[in-house]
CSV table of N, CA and C in Angstrom, one decimal:
chain,number,residue,atom,x,y,z
W,214,MET,N,9.4,37.4,4.5
W,214,MET,CA,8.4,37.0,5.2
W,214,MET,C,7.2,36.5,4.3
W,215,LEU,N,7.1,37.1,3.2
W,215,LEU,CA,6.1,36.8,2.0
W,215,LEU,C,6.3,35.3,1.2
W,216,THR,N,7.8,35.2,1.2
W,216,THR,CA,8.3,33.7,0.6
W,216,THR,C,8.1,33.1,1.8
W,217,ARG,N,8.2,33.2,2.8
W,217,ARG,CA,8.1,31.9,4.3
W,217,ARG,C,6.5,31.6,4.2
W,218,LEU,N,5.4,32.6,3.8
W,218,LEU,CA,4.4,32.3,3.9
W,218,LEU,C,3.8,31.4,2.7
W,219,LEU,N,4.6,31.6,1.4
W,219,LEU,CA,4.3,30.8,0.3
W,219,LEU,C,4.7,29.6,0.4
W,220,VAL,N,6.1,29.4,1.0
W,220,VAL,CA,6.5,28.2,1.2
W,220,VAL,C,5.6,27.2,2.1
W,221,PHE,N,4.9,27.9,3.0
W,221,PHE,CA,4.2,27.5,4.2
W,221,PHE,C,2.7,27.0,3.4
W,222,ALA,N,2.6,27.8,2.5
W,222,ALA,CA,0.7,27.4,2.2
W,222,ALA,C,1.4,26.3,1.1
W,223,PHE,N,2.2,26.8,0.3
W,223,PHE,CA,2.5,25.4,-0.8
W,223,PHE,C,2.7,23.9,0.1
W,224,ALA,N,3.1,23.9,1.3
W,224,ALA,CA,3.5,22.6,2.0
W,224,ALA,C,1.9,22.0,2.9
W,225,VAL,N,1.3,23.4,2.8
W,225,VAL,CA,0.1,22.8,3.3
W,225,VAL,C,-0.8,21.8,2.2
W,226,VAL,N,-0.7,22.7,1.0
W,226,VAL,CA,-1.5,22.3,0.1
W,226,VAL,C,-1.0,20.9,-0.8
W,227,ILE,N,0.2,20.8,-0.9
W,227,ILE,CA,1.1,19.3,-1.0
W,227,ILE,C,0.2,18.3,0.0
W,228,ALA,N,0.6,18.8,1.4
W,228,ALA,CA,0.1,17.5,2.3
W,228,ALA,C,-1.1,17.4,2.2
W,229,GLY,N,-2.3,18.1,1.7
W,229,GLY,CA,-3.6,17.9,2.1
W,229,GLY,C,-3.8,17.1,0.2
W,230,CYS,N,-2.9,16.6,-0.5
W,230,CYS,CA,-3.1,15.8,-1.5
W,230,CYS,C,-3.5,14.6,-1.5
W,231,ALA,N,-4.7,14.1,-1.6
W,231,ALA,CA,-5.3,12.9,-1.5
W,231,ALA,C,-4.4,12.0,-3.0
W,232,THR,N,-4.3,10.7,-2.7
W,232,THR,CA,-3.8,9.8,-3.3
W,232,THR,C,-5.0,9.5,-4.7
W,233,ARG,N,-5.0,8.8,-5.5
W,233,ARG,CA,-5.9,8.3,-6.5
W,233,ARG,C,-5.5,6.8,-6.6
W,234,PRO,N,-6.7,5.8,-6.8
W,234,PRO,CA,-6.7,4.4,-6.6
W,234,PRO,C,-6.1,3.8,-8.1
W,235,VAL,N,-5.4,3.0,-8.4
W,235,VAL,CA,-5.0,2.4,-9.7
W,235,VAL,C,-5.6,1.0,-9.4
W,236,SER,N,-5.8,0.6,-11.1
W,236,SER,CA,-6.8,-0.8,-11.0
W,236,SER,C,-5.3,-1.4,-10.8
W,237,ASN,N,-5.8,-3.2,-10.5
W,237,ASN,CA,-4.9,-3.9,-10.5
W,237,ASN,C,-4.4,-4.3,-12.0
W,238,VAL,N,-4.5,-3.9,-13.0
W,238,VAL,CA,-4.3,-3.8,-14.4
W,238,VAL,C,-3.1,-3.0,-14.4
W,239,GLU,N,-3.3,-1.5,-14.4
W,239,GLU,CA,-2.8,-0.5,-14.2
W,239,GLU,C,-1.2,-0.6,-13.2
W,240,ALA,N,-1.6,-1.0,-12.0
W,240,ALA,CA,-0.5,-1.3,-10.8
W,240,ALA,C,0.7,-2.1,-11.5
W,241,THR,N,1.9,-1.9,-11.4
W,241,THR,CA,3.1,-2.4,-12.0
W,241,THR,C,3.7,-3.5,-11.0
W,242,PRO,N,4.1,-4.6,-11.1
W,242,PRO,CA,4.5,-5.3,-10.1
W,242,PRO,C,5.8,-4.8,-9.0
W,243,VAL,N,6.2,-4.8,-8.0
W,243,VAL,CA,7.0,-4.5,-7.4
W,243,VAL,C,8.6,-5.2,-7.7
W,244,PRO,N,9.5,-4.2,-8.0
W,244,PRO,CA,11.1,-4.8,-8.0
W,244,PRO,C,11.2,-5.9,-7.3
W,245,ILE,N,11.9,-6.7,-7.7
W,245,ILE,CA,12.4,-7.6,-7.2
W,245,ILE,C,13.3,-7.7,-5.7
W,246,ASP,N,14.3,-6.5,-6.1
W,246,ASP,CA,15.0,-5.6,-4.7
W,246,ASP,C,14.3,-5.1,-3.7
W,247,ARG,N,13.1,-5.0,-3.9
W,247,ARG,CA,12.2,-4.4,-2.5
W,247,ARG,C,11.4,-5.5,-2.5
W,248,ILE,N,11.3,-6.7,-2.4
W,248,ILE,CA,11.0,-7.9,-1.8
W,248,ILE,C,11.5,-8.1,-0.8
W,249,ILE,N,10.7,-8.3,0.5
W,249,ILE,CA,11.5,-8.6,1.6
W,249,ILE,C,11.2,-10.1,1.7
W,250,ASP,N,10.2,-10.8,1.6
W,250,ASP,CA,10.0,-12.1,2.1
W,250,ASP,C,9.6,-12.7,0.9
W,251,GLY,N,10.0,-13.6,0.0
W,251,GLY,CA,9.6,-14.3,-1.2
W,251,GLY,C,8.5,-15.1,-0.8
W,252,LYS,N,8.6,-15.9,0.2
W,252,LYS,CA,7.7,-17.0,0.6
W,252,LYS,C,6.1,-17.0,0.2
W,253,PHE,N,6.0,-15.4,0.4
W,253,PHE,CA,4.6,-15.0,0.2
W,253,PHE,C,4.1,-15.0,-1.4
W,254,LEU,N,5.1,-15.2,-2.0
W,254,LEU,CA,4.6,-14.9,-3.7
W,254,LEU,C,5.0,-16.1,-4.2
W,255,GLN,N,4.6,-17.2,-3.8
W,255,GLN,CA,4.9,-18.4,-4.5
W,255,GLN,C,3.5,-19.3,-4.1
W,256,GLN,N,3.0,-19.4,-5.4
W,256,GLN,CA,1.6,-19.7,-5.7
W,256,GLN,C,1.5,-21.2,-5.5
W,257,THR,N,0.3,-21.6,-5.0
W,257,THR,CA,0.1,-23.0,-4.7
W,257,THR,C,-1.4,-23.1,-4.8
W,258,ALA,N,-1.9,-24.3,-5.4
W,258,ALA,CA,-3.1,-24.7,-6.1
W,258,ALA,C,-4.6,-24.1,-5.0
W,259,ASP,N,-3.9,-24.4,-4.0
W,259,ASP,CA,-5.3,-23.8,-2.9
W,259,ASP,C,-5.3,-22.5,-2.5
W,260,ALA,N,-4.3,-22.1,-2.8
W,260,ALA,CA,-4.3,-20.4,-2.2
W,260,ALA,C,-5.1,-19.5,-2.4
W,261,GLY,N,-5.5,-18.7,-1.7
W,261,GLY,CA,-6.4,-17.0,-2.1
W,261,GLY,C,-5.6,-16.6,-2.7
W,262,ILE,N,-5.7,-15.6,-3.6
W,262,ILE,CA,-4.9,-14.6,-4.1
W,262,ILE,C,-5.2,-12.7,-3.3
W,263,VAL,N,-4.2,-12.4,-2.8
W,263,VAL,CA,-4.2,-11.2,-2.3
W,263,VAL,C,-3.1,-10.3,-3.0
W,264,THR,N,-4.2,-8.9,-3.7
W,264,THR,CA,-3.4,-8.1,-4.4
W,264,THR,C,-3.3,-6.6,-3.2
W,265,VAL,N,-2.2,-6.4,-3.3
W,265,VAL,CA,-2.0,-4.9,-2.1
W,265,VAL,C,-1.1,-3.8,-3.4
W,266,LYS,N,-1.9,-2.7,-3.4
W,266,LYS,CA,-1.4,-1.8,-4.3
W,266,LYS,C,-1.3,-0.5,-3.8
W,267,ARG,N,-0.3,0.1,-4.3
W,267,ARG,CA,-0.1,1.8,-3.7
W,267,ARG,C,-0.8,2.5,-4.6
W,268,ASP,N,-1.5,3.5,-4.4
W,268,ASP,CA,-2.4,4.2,-4.9
W,268,ASP,C,-1.1,5.3,-6.0
W,269,SER,N,-1.7,6.1,-6.8
W,269,SER,CA,-0.8,6.9,-7.7
W,269,SER,C,-0.9,8.1,-7.1
W,270,GLY,N,-0.3,9.4,-7.4
W,270,GLY,CA,-0.2,10.6,-7.2
W,270,GLY,C,0.9,11.1,-5.9
W,271,PHE,N,0.6,12.4,-5.7
W,271,PHE,CA,1.9,13.3,-5.0
W,271,PHE,C,2.1,12.8,-3.5
W,272,GLY,N,0.7,12.5,-2.9
W,272,GLY,CA,0.6,12.5,-1.3
W,272,GLY,C,1.4,10.9,-1.3
W,273,GLY,N,2.8,11.2,-0.4
W,273,GLY,CA,3.5,10.0,0.4
W,273,GLY,C,4.5,9.6,-1.0
W,274,SER,N,4.8,10.1,-2.0
W,274,SER,CA,5.6,9.8,-3.1
W,274,SER,C,7.0,9.6,-2.9
W,275,ALA,N,7.1,10.8,-2.0
W,275,ALA,CA,8.7,10.5,-1.5
W,275,ALA,C,9.1,9.3,-0.7
W,276,CYS,N,8.3,8.6,-0.6
W,276,CYS,CA,8.6,7.2,0.2
W,276,CYS,C,7.9,6.2,0.4
W,277,SER,N,8.7,4.9,0.4
W,277,SER,CA,7.8,3.8,-0.2
W,277,SER,C,7.0,3.3,1.1
W,278,SER,N,5.8,2.3,0.9
W,278,SER,CA,5.4,1.7,1.8
W,278,SER,C,5.5,0.2,2.1
W,279,ARG,N,6.1,-0.1,3.6
W,279,ARG,CA,6.1,-1.4,3.9
W,279,ARG,C,4.8,-2.2,3.8
W,280,VAL,N,4.7,-3.6,3.4
W,280,VAL,CA,3.4,-4.0,3.5
W,280,VAL,C,3.6,-5.4,4.3
W,281,PHE,N,2.7,-5.6,5.1
W,281,PHE,CA,3.2,-7.0,6.3
W,281,PHE,C,2.1,-7.9,6.0
W,282,VAL,N,2.2,-8.9,6.1
W,282,VAL,CA,1.0,-9.8,6.7
W,282,VAL,C,1.4,-10.6,7.8
W,283,ASN,N,-0.1,-10.5,8.8
W,283,ASN,CA,0.2,-11.1,10.1
W,283,ASN,C,1.9,-10.5,10.8
W,284,ALA,N,2.1,-9.3,10.7
W,284,ALA,CA,3.1,-8.6,11.6
W,284,ALA,C,4.4,-9.1,10.4
W,285,LYS,N,4.4,-9.7,9.5
W,285,LYS,CA,5.7,-10.3,9.1
W,285,LYS,C,5.8,-9.3,7.6
W,286,PRO,N,7.1,-8.7,7.5
W,286,PRO,CA,7.4,-7.9,6.5
W,286,PRO,C,7.2,-8.9,5.0
W,287,VAL,N,6.7,-8.1,4.0
W,287,VAL,CA,6.3,-8.4,2.6
W,287,VAL,C,7.2,-8.2,1.6
W,288,ALA,N,7.0,-6.7,1.4
W,288,ALA,CA,7.5,-5.7,0.0
W,288,ALA,C,7.3,-4.5,0.5
W,289,ASP,N,8.1,-3.5,-0.1
W,289,ASP,CA,8.1,-2.1,-0.1
W,289,ASP,C,7.9,-1.6,-1.2
W,290,LEU,N,6.5,-0.9,-1.4
W,290,LEU,CA,5.5,-0.7,-2.5
W,290,LEU,C,5.9,1.1,-2.6
W,291,ARG,N,6.2,1.7,-4.0
W,291,ARG,CA,6.1,3.0,-4.1
W,291,ARG,C,5.0,3.1,-5.0
W,292,THR,N,4.8,4.0,-5.7
W,292,THR,CA,3.4,4.7,-6.3
W,292,THR,C,3.3,4.0,-7.6
W,293,SER,N,1.8,3.3,-7.3
W,293,SER,CA,1.5,2.8,-8.5
W,293,SER,C,2.1,1.2,-8.7
W,294,GLU,N,2.4,0.9,-7.5
W,294,GLU,CA,3.1,-0.4,-7.7
W,294,GLU,C,2.2,-1.7,-6.8
W,295,LYS,N,2.2,-3.0,-7.3
W,295,LYS,CA,1.4,-3.8,-6.6
W,295,LYS,C,2.5,-5.2,-6.3
W,296,VAL,N,2.0,-6.1,-5.0
W,296,VAL,CA,2.5,-7.4,-4.9
W,296,VAL,C,1.3,-8.0,-4.7
W,297,ILE,N,1.7,-9.1,-5.4
W,297,ILE,CA,0.6,-10.2,-5.2
W,297,ILE,C,0.9,-11.5,-4.4
W,298,ILE,N,0.2,-12.0,-3.6
W,298,ILE,CA,0.5,-12.4,-2.4
W,298,ILE,C,-0.5,-13.5,-2.6
W,299,TYR,N,0.0,-15.2,-2.3
W,299,TYR,CA,-0.9,-16.2,-2.2
W,299,TYR,C,-0.5,-16.7,-1.0
W,300,LEU,N,-2.0,-17.0,-0.4
W,300,LEU,CA,-2.3,-17.3,1.3
W,300,LEU,C,-2.8,-18.3,1.2
W,301,PRO,N,-2.6,-19.3,2.2
W,301,PRO,CA,-3.9,-20.4,2.5
W,301,PRO,C,-4.8,-19.6,3.1
W,302,ALA,N,-6.5,-20.6,2.9
W,302,ALA,CA,-7.2,-19.9,3.6
W,302,ALA,C,-7.2,-19.9,5.1
W,303,GLY,N,-8.0,-18.6,5.4
W,303,GLY,CA,-7.6,-18.4,7.1
W,303,GLY,C,-8.1,-16.5,7.1
W,304,GLU,N,-7.7,-16.6,8.5
W,304,GLU,CA,-7.8,-15.2,8.9
W,304,GLU,C,-6.3,-14.6,8.7
W,305,TYR,N,-6.3,-12.9,8.1
W,305,TYR,CA,-5.2,-12.4,8.5
W,305,TYR,C,-5.1,-11.3,8.5
W,306,VAL,N,-4.3,-10.3,9.0
W,306,VAL,CA,-4.2,-8.9,9.3
W,306,VAL,C,-3.3,-8.2,8.3
W,307,PHE,N,-3.5,-7.3,7.4
W,307,PHE,CA,-2.7,-7.0,6.3
W,307,PHE,C,-2.3,-5.4,6.7
W,308,SER,N,-1.2,-4.9,6.9
W,308,SER,CA,-0.4,-3.9,7.2
W,308,SER,C,0.3,-3.2,6.6
W,309,ALA,N,0.4,-1.7,6.6
W,309,ALA,CA,1.1,-0.9,5.8
W,309,ALA,C,1.5,0.3,6.8
W,310,TRP,N,3.0,0.6,6.7
W,310,TRP,CA,3.7,1.5,7.3
W,310,TRP,C,4.3,2.0,6.2
W,311,PRO,N,4.3,3.5,6.3
W,311,PRO,CA,5.4,4.5,5.4
W,311,PRO,C,6.4,4.5,6.0
W,312,ASN,N,7.6,4.3,5.1
W,312,ASN,CA,8.9,4.4,5.3
W,312,ASN,C,9.6,5.8,5.3
W,313,GLY,N,10.6,6.1,6.0
W,313,GLY,CA,11.4,7.4,5.6
W,313,GLY,C,10.4,8.3,6.3
W,314,ILE,N,10.6,9.9,5.6
W,314,ILE,CA,10.2,10.6,6.1
W,314,ILE,C,8.4,11.3,5.9
W,315,CYS,N,7.9,10.1,5.2
W,315,CYS,CA,6.4,10.4,5.1
W,315,CYS,C,5.7,9.9,6.4
W,316,SER,N,4.5,11.1,6.4
W,316,SER,CA,3.4,10.9,7.6
W,316,SER,C,2.8,9.9,7.8
W,317,GLY,N,2.3,9.6,9.2
W,317,GLY,CA,1.2,8.4,8.9
W,317,GLY,C,1.9,7.2,10.0
W,318,GLY,N,1.1,6.7,10.8
W,318,GLY,CA,1.6,5.4,11.1
W,318,GLY,C,1.3,4.3,10.6
W,319,MET,N,1.3,3.3,11.3
W,319,MET,CA,1.0,1.7,10.6
W,319,MET,C,-0.7,1.7,10.6
W,320,SER,N,-1.1,1.3,9.6
W,320,SER,CA,-2.7,1.1,9.3
W,320,SER,C,-2.9,-0.4,9.0
W,321,GLU,N,-3.9,-0.8,9.7
W,321,GLU,CA,-4.1,-2.5,9.7
W,321,GLU,C,-5.5,-2.4,8.9
W,322,VAL,N,-5.9,-3.6,8.4
W,322,VAL,CA,-7.2,-4.1,8.0
W,322,VAL,C,-7.0,-5.7,8.1
W,323,HIS,N,-8.1,-6.1,8.7
W,323,HIS,CA,-8.4,-7.4,8.5
W,323,HIS,C,-9.2,-8.2,7.2
W,324,ALA,N,-9.1,-9.3,7.1
W,324,ALA,CA,-9.5,-10.1,5.9
W,324,ALA,C,-9.3,-11.7,6.0
W,325,THR,N,-10.6,-12.0,5.7
W,325,THR,CA,-10.7,-13.5,5.6
W,325,THR,C,-10.0,-14.1,4.3
W,326,VAL,N,-9.1,-15.0,3.9
W,326,VAL,CA,-8.7,-15.4,2.7
W,326,VAL,C,-9.2,-16.6,2.4
W,327,LYS,N,-9.8,-16.9,1.1
W,327,LYS,CA,-10.4,-18.0,1.0
W,327,LYS,C,-10.1,-18.9,-0.1
W,328,SER,N,-9.8,-20.1,-0.4
W,328,SER,CA,-9.0,-20.9,-1.2
W,328,SER,C,-9.6,-20.8,-2.7
W,329,GLY,N,-9.0,-20.0,-3.7
W,329,GLY,CA,-9.2,-19.8,-4.8
W,329,GLY,C,-9.7,-18.1,-5.0
W,330,ALA,N,-10.2,-17.5,-4.0
W,330,ALA,CA,-10.7,-16.2,-4.4
W,330,ALA,C,-9.6,-15.4,-4.1
W,331,GLU,N,-10.4,-13.8,-5.1
W,331,GLU,CA,-9.1,-13.0,-4.9
W,331,GLU,C,-9.8,-11.7,-4.0
W,332,LEU,N,-8.8,-10.7,-3.2
W,332,LEU,CA,-8.5,-9.7,-2.6
W,332,LEU,C,-8.2,-8.8,-3.0
W,333,SER,N,-8.3,-7.5,-3.1
W,333,SER,CA,-7.9,-6.3,-3.3
W,333,SER,C,-7.6,-5.5,-2.1
W,334,PHE,N,-6.3,-4.6,-1.9
W,334,PHE,CA,-6.2,-3.6,-0.7
W,334,PHE,C,-5.4,-2.5,-1.7
W,335,ARG,N,-5.9,-1.4,-1.3
W,335,ARG,CA,-4.9,-0.4,-1.6
W,335,ARG,C,-4.4,0.6,-0.4
W,336,ILE,N,-3.4,1.1,-1.0
W,336,ILE,CA,-2.5,1.8,0.2
W,336,ILE,C,-2.4,3.5,-0.3
W,337,GLY,N,-3.1,4.3,0.9
W,337,GLY,CA,-2.6,5.7,0.0
W,337,GLY,C,-3.1,6.7,1.1
W,338,TYR,N,-3.1,8.0,0.6
W,338,TYR,CA,-3.2,9.2,1.6
W,338,TYR,C,-4.6,9.9,1.4
W,339,GLY,N,-5.4,9.8,2.4
W,339,GLY,CA,-6.7,10.6,2.1
W,339,GLY,C,-6.6,12.3,1.9
W,340,SER,N,-7.5,12.8,1.7
W,340,SER,CA,-7.7,14.1,1.6
W,340,SER,C,-7.0,15.1,2.6
W,341,GLY,N,-7.3,14.3,4.0
W,341,GLY,CA,-6.6,15.0,5.2
W,341,GLY,C,-5.0,14.6,5.5
W,342,GLY,N,-4.4,13.9,4.6
W,342,GLY,CA,-3.2,13.7,4.8
W,342,GLY,C,-3.0,12.0,5.5
W,343,TYR,N,-4.2,11.4,6.0
W,343,TYR,CA,-4.0,10.3,6.7
W,343,TYR,C,-3.6,9.2,5.9
W,344,PHE,N,-3.0,8.3,6.3
W,344,PHE,CA,-2.4,7.0,5.7
W,344,PHE,C,-3.2,6.1,5.9
W,345,THR,N,-3.7,5.3,5.1
W,345,THR,CA,-4.6,4.1,5.2
W,345,THR,C,-4.5,2.7,4.3
W,346,ILE,N,-4.5,1.7,4.9
W,346,ILE,CA,-4.8,0.3,3.6
W,346,ILE,C,-6.3,-0.2,3.9
W,347,ASN,N,-7.1,0.2,2.8
W,347,ASN,CA,-8.3,-0.4,2.7
W,347,ASN,C,-8.9,-1.5,1.7
W,348,ALA,N,-9.4,-2.0,2.0
W,348,ALA,CA,-10.0,-3.2,0.7
W,348,ALA,C,-10.7,-2.4,-0.2
W,349,THR,N,-10.4,-2.8,-1.7
W,349,THR,CA,-11.2,-2.1,-2.8
W,349,THR,C,-11.7,-2.5,-3.6
W,350,ALA,N,-12.4,-2.2,-4.7
W,350,ALA,CA,-13.1,-2.8,-5.7
W,350,ALA,C,-12.3,-2.5,-6.9
W,351,PHE,N,-11.3,-1.7,-6.9
W,351,PHE,CA,-10.9,-1.0,-8.2
W,351,PHE,C,-9.7,-1.9,-8.4
């Protein structure tokens, strides 16, 4: 009985672990084998630059997170990874979905991309275990 209680307590503690943001410099590029649609990674002169990165930390580390632009899958990110997306100016919805057994449903954020401007978003888990994608200054 004590063993079960300890296992349960450990699971609760682990589930409550928040992730930590990483800077654009700290984050490593997603490996090519987890890029789903490379057309978003082609730089053009008038494109806006959008960096989507995954937090570091234990929360959700067992699973990758799929990144979408306007419902089109781009890449699967693991902890401390990033994908740099080049988009023409316009309105976009950036989405993230945890793959595998990790908790959380799809999270989305709306953004306006401007030519030559840079935006950054982070994917992570809050202290309550909720999965999010948010704009970030980190």
